[in-house]
Amino acid sequence: MEKPLIKVTIKKRNNSLFNGNITHYVSIQNDITEQKALENKLHFEATHDSLTGLPNRAMLLNELNKVIEKKQRKSDDFITLLFLDCDNFKQINDEYGHHIGDEFLKAYTKRLKSCVRKDDRIYRLGGDEFILIINATKGREIEQIARRIHTSLQQSWNVRGCCLRTTPTIGVSIYPKDEESATSLLKNADNALYKGKREGENNYILYQT
């Protein structure tokens, strides 16, 4: 790192010529551009998935709490939490190798982004698990969005010449119908996901008490 740039000047003594006014000063200037860039890089790495660039689990609860806080002012608004799992991702890794699995996850992320709107959020929890925070103002929109994402993710994938086919299982939890806290919404979406897994995978399940 470059040494700080130091500018030194001299302050004149008080005398009749300057009438006690400050005519000079001493300043030290330090360029911290590289330091700030490093801090920003470390923060990004701590809060985002290194493979896909998506926000990670550390960001999810913090941002979900903020979204809920905003929605509490609008009683007719919904927040939909979608918990996605790729049913046969392990098979892709086992058959084609982890390098193909990683490329598949990047393509999976790209397709997910094409399914949602600009103000919706996607997170990668790890492995083949993703969370989507969907802003929906009408109850009927929720199932339409889940169906659209489910249909899109069933289509075939061409990854480095490998033709891959996968199916998704999606658990759905809705604010404020199902729960009003971030942790409970996430838990309910997780429960709905595993109910879908038990019922044969390749489907989307809305959480029910």
Tab-separated table of C-alpha atoms in Angstrom:
chain	number	residue	atom	x	y	z
A	1	MET	CA	0.000	0.000	0.000
A	2	GLU	CA	1.300	3.444	-0.872
A	3	LYS	CA	2.527	5.645	1.954
A	4	PRO	CA	0.202	8.479	3.010
A	5	LEU	CA	0.691	11.714	1.190
A	6	ILE	CA	1.829	14.242	3.811
A	7	LYS	CA	1.635	17.934	3.205
A	8	VAL	CA	3.424	20.046	5.763
A	9	THR	CA	3.334	23.829	5.948
A	10	ILE	CA	4.456	26.244	8.623
A	11	LYS	CA	2.311	28.453	10.827
A	12	LYS	CA	3.767	31.895	11.313
A	13	ARG	CA	4.153	33.268	14.834
A	14	ASN	CA	1.785	35.985	15.929
A	15	ASN	CA	3.224	39.383	15.224
A	16	SER	CA	2.154	42.774	14.167
A	17	LEU	CA	2.473	41.890	10.484
A	18	PHE	CA	-0.243	39.181	10.582
A	19	ASN	CA	-2.324	40.604	13.457
A	20	GLY	CA	-2.815	37.175	15.051
A	21	ASN	CA	-4.545	35.645	11.962
A	22	ILE	CA	-3.809	32.037	10.915
A	23	THR	CA	-1.972	32.160	7.646
A	24	HIS	CA	-0.656	28.567	7.374
A	25	TYR	CA	-1.692	25.099	8.529
A	26	VAL	CA	-0.415	21.515	8.689
A	27	SER	CA	-2.520	18.759	7.022
A	28	ILE	CA	-2.077	15.024	6.570
A	29	GLN	CA	-3.876	13.298	3.684
A	30	ASN	CA	-4.245	9.536	3.432
A	31	ASP	CA	-5.711	7.818	0.378
A	32	ILE	CA	-7.974	5.005	1.712
A	33	THR	CA	-9.478	4.013	-1.649
A	34	GLU	CA	-7.864	0.563	-1.568
A	35	GLN	CA	-8.867	0.010	2.051
A	36	LYS	CA	-12.541	0.847	1.335
A	37	ALA	CA	-12.523	-1.374	-1.734
A	38	LEU	CA	-11.188	-4.262	0.376
A	39	GLU	CA	-13.839	-3.670	3.066
A	40	ASN	CA	-16.592	-3.692	0.436
A	41	LYS	CA	-15.191	-6.886	-1.074
A	42	LEU	CA	-15.082	-8.656	2.293
A	43	HIS	CA	-18.638	-7.537	3.109
A	44	PHE	CA	-19.916	-8.849	-0.230
A	45	GLU	CA	-18.175	-12.193	0.274
A	46	ALA	CA	-19.706	-12.526	3.755
A	47	THR	CA	-23.254	-11.828	2.567
A	48	HIS	CA	-23.344	-13.419	-0.902
A	49	ASP	CA	-22.929	-16.869	-2.368
A	50	SER	CA	-19.576	-17.183	-4.121
A	51	LEU	CA	-20.876	-19.417	-6.945
A	52	THR	CA	-24.057	-17.630	-8.035
A	53	GLY	CA	-23.533	-14.158	-6.586
A	54	LEU	CA	-26.940	-14.341	-4.889
A	55	PRO	CA	-27.494	-13.053	-1.347
A	56	ASN	CA	-26.947	-15.874	1.137
A	57	ARG	CA	-28.588	-17.081	4.354
A	58	ALA	CA	-26.895	-14.311	6.341
A	59	MET	CA	-28.811	-11.719	4.291
A	60	LEU	CA	-32.149	-13.525	4.149
A	61	LEU	CA	-33.585	-12.985	7.626
A	62	ASN	CA	-32.326	-9.415	7.822
A	63	GLU	CA	-33.956	-8.429	4.536
A	64	LEU	CA	-37.119	-10.452	5.185
A	65	ASN	CA	-37.622	-8.616	8.470
A	66	LYS	CA	-37.302	-5.292	6.647
A	67	VAL	CA	-39.847	-6.339	4.020
A	68	ILE	CA	-42.313	-7.435	6.715
A	69	GLU	CA	-41.865	-4.159	8.571
A	70	LYS	CA	-42.819	-2.232	5.425
A	71	LYS	CA	-45.786	-4.486	4.673
A	72	GLN	CA	-47.221	-4.045	8.166
A	73	ARG	CA	-48.337	-0.579	7.094
A	74	LYS	CA	-50.465	-2.058	4.269
A	75	SER	CA	-53.022	-4.563	5.502
A	76	ASP	CA	-53.999	-5.721	1.991
A	77	ASP	CA	-50.462	-6.695	0.919
A	78	PHE	CA	-48.975	-10.196	0.913
A	79	ILE	CA	-45.425	-11.499	1.017
A	80	THR	CA	-44.882	-14.937	-0.472
A	81	LEU	CA	-41.911	-17.032	0.559
A	82	LEU	CA	-40.959	-19.809	-1.868
A	83	PHE	CA	-38.543	-22.507	-0.695
A	84	LEU	CA	-37.128	-24.319	-3.751
A	85	ASP	CA	-35.271	-27.605	-3.909
A	86	CYS	CA	-33.977	-29.355	-7.043
A	87	ASP	CA	-35.205	-32.936	-6.691
A	88	ASN	CA	-32.361	-34.741	-8.428
A	89	PHE	CA	-29.396	-32.402	-8.089
A	90	LYS	CA	-27.306	-35.080	-6.350
A	91	GLN	CA	-27.760	-37.294	-9.388
A	92	ILE	CA	-26.331	-34.564	-11.638
A	93	ASN	CA	-23.239	-34.262	-9.438
A	94	ASP	CA	-22.794	-38.038	-9.240
A	95	GLU	CA	-23.238	-38.664	-12.962
A	96	TYR	CA	-21.535	-35.627	-14.506
A	97	GLY	CA	-19.252	-34.291	-11.778
A	98	HIS	CA	-19.307	-31.252	-9.525
A	99	HIS	CA	-18.024	-28.912	-12.232
A	100	ILE	CA	-21.174	-29.601	-14.260
A	101	GLY	CA	-23.232	-29.307	-11.079
A	102	ASP	CA	-21.781	-25.849	-10.457
A	103	GLU	CA	-22.516	-24.724	-14.018
A	104	PHE	CA	-26.030	-26.084	-13.673
A	105	LEU	CA	-26.602	-24.010	-10.509
A	106	LYS	CA	-25.483	-20.879	-12.356
A	107	ALA	CA	-27.934	-21.627	-15.159
A	108	TYR	CA	-30.627	-22.437	-12.583
A	109	THR	CA	-30.068	-19.027	-10.974
A	110	LYS	CA	-30.312	-17.276	-14.339
A	111	ARG	CA	-33.602	-18.989	-15.138
A	112	LEU	CA	-34.996	-18.174	-11.708
A	113	LYS	CA	-34.199	-14.504	-12.274
A	114	SER	CA	-36.117	-14.598	-15.551
A	115	CYS	CA	-39.208	-15.907	-13.715
A	116	VAL	CA	-39.544	-13.120	-11.160
A	117	ARG	CA	-40.037	-9.381	-11.212
A	118	LYS	CA	-37.443	-6.710	-10.553
A	119	ASP	CA	-38.444	-6.097	-6.929
A	120	ASP	CA	-38.558	-9.802	-5.991
A	121	ARG	CA	-35.532	-11.307	-4.259
A	122	ILE	CA	-33.680	-14.617	-4.697
A	123	TYR	CA	-31.322	-16.174	-2.134
A	124	ARG	CA	-29.200	-19.299	-2.212
A	125	LEU	CA	-29.107	-21.109	1.126
A	126	GLY	CA	-26.570	-23.671	-0.053
A	127	GLY	CA	-26.487	-26.774	-2.235
A	128	ASP	CA	-29.619	-26.803	-4.395
A	129	GLU	CA	-31.809	-24.835	-1.970
A	130	PHE	CA	-33.100	-21.388	-2.904
A	131	ILE	CA	-35.462	-18.924	-1.245
A	132	LEU	CA	-37.570	-16.386	-3.129
A	133	ILE	CA	-39.277	-13.394	-1.521
A	134	ILE	CA	-42.165	-12.468	-3.789
A	135	ASN	CA	-44.167	-9.283	-3.370
A	136	ALA	CA	-47.776	-10.105	-4.249
A	137	THR	CA	-50.713	-7.790	-3.656
A	138	LYS	CA	-53.459	-10.263	-4.577
A	139	GLY	CA	-53.968	-13.779	-3.268
A	140	ARG	CA	-54.540	-15.218	-6.742
A	141	GLU	CA	-51.102	-14.032	-7.872
A	142	ILE	CA	-49.345	-16.330	-5.414
A	143	GLU	CA	-50.310	-19.614	-7.025
A	144	GLN	CA	-49.796	-18.198	-10.519
A	145	ILE	CA	-46.212	-17.241	-9.672
A	146	ALA	CA	-45.475	-20.611	-8.047
A	147	ARG	CA	-46.923	-22.446	-11.064
A	148	ARG	CA	-44.905	-20.343	-13.523
A	149	ILE	CA	-41.632	-20.967	-11.683
A	150	HIS	CA	-42.401	-24.672	-11.287
A	151	THR	CA	-43.119	-25.036	-15.021
A	152	SER	CA	-39.990	-23.137	-16.067
A	153	LEU	CA	-37.651	-25.184	-13.885
A	154	GLN	CA	-38.921	-28.472	-15.356
A	155	GLN	CA	-37.618	-27.640	-18.816
A	156	SER	CA	-34.415	-29.291	-20.018
A	157	TRP	CA	-30.966	-27.759	-19.515
A	158	ASN	CA	-27.964	-27.793	-21.813
A	159	VAL	CA	-24.839	-27.426	-19.694
A	160	ARG	CA	-21.509	-27.761	-21.519
A	161	GLY	CA	-23.045	-30.210	-23.978
A	162	CYS	CA	-24.798	-32.242	-21.277
A	163	CYS	CA	-28.582	-32.452	-21.614
A	164	LEU	CA	-29.976	-32.365	-18.092
A	165	ARG	CA	-33.526	-32.786	-16.882
A	166	THR	CA	-34.598	-31.862	-13.376
A	167	THR	CA	-37.786	-31.280	-11.429
A	168	PRO	CA	-38.383	-28.767	-8.625
A	169	THR	CA	-40.284	-29.062	-5.378
A	170	ILE	CA	-41.487	-25.764	-3.918
A	171	GLY	CA	-42.835	-24.980	-0.458
A	172	VAL	CA	-44.924	-21.822	-0.158
A	173	SER	CA	-45.555	-19.703	2.942
A	174	ILE	CA	-47.571	-16.471	2.933
A	175	TYR	CA	-47.473	-13.362	5.102
A	176	PRO	CA	-49.628	-12.540	7.007
A	177	LYS	CA	-51.960	-15.517	6.420
A	178	ASP	CA	-49.588	-18.194	7.699
A	179	GLU	CA	-47.338	-16.291	10.067
A	180	GLU	CA	-46.064	-12.783	10.771
A	181	SER	CA	-42.430	-13.331	11.810
A	182	ALA	CA	-39.540	-13.964	9.420
A	183	THR	CA	-38.306	-17.106	11.176
A	184	SER	CA	-41.788	-18.652	11.301
A	185	LEU	CA	-42.455	-17.885	7.637
A	186	LEU	CA	-39.184	-19.587	6.702
A	187	LYS	CA	-39.981	-22.597	8.889
A	188	ASN	CA	-43.458	-22.929	7.373
A	189	ALA	CA	-42.084	-22.780	3.820
A	190	ASP	CA	-39.556	-25.459	4.789
A	191	ASN	CA	-42.337	-27.656	6.201
A	192	ALA	CA	-44.380	-27.230	3.030
A	193	LEU	CA	-41.337	-28.158	0.930
A	194	TYR	CA	-40.761	-31.415	2.775
A	195	LYS	CA	-44.441	-32.258	2.602
A	196	GLY	CA	-44.097	-31.914	-1.148
A	197	LYS	CA	-41.058	-34.203	-1.062
A	198	ARG	CA	-42.996	-36.852	0.853
A	199	GLU	CA	-45.885	-36.658	-1.623
A	200	GLY	CA	-43.699	-37.515	-4.597
A	201	GLU	CA	-41.654	-34.406	-5.437
A	202	ASN	CA	-42.044	-32.290	-8.607
A	203	ASN	CA	-44.820	-30.102	-7.213
A	204	TYR	CA	-45.532	-26.954	-5.236
A	205	ILE	CA	-47.252	-27.046	-1.877
A	206	LEU	CA	-48.855	-24.171	0.015
A	207	TYR	CA	-48.337	-24.354	3.745
A	208	GLN	CA	-51.368	-25.443	5.728
A	209	THR	CA	-51.776	-25.572	9.506
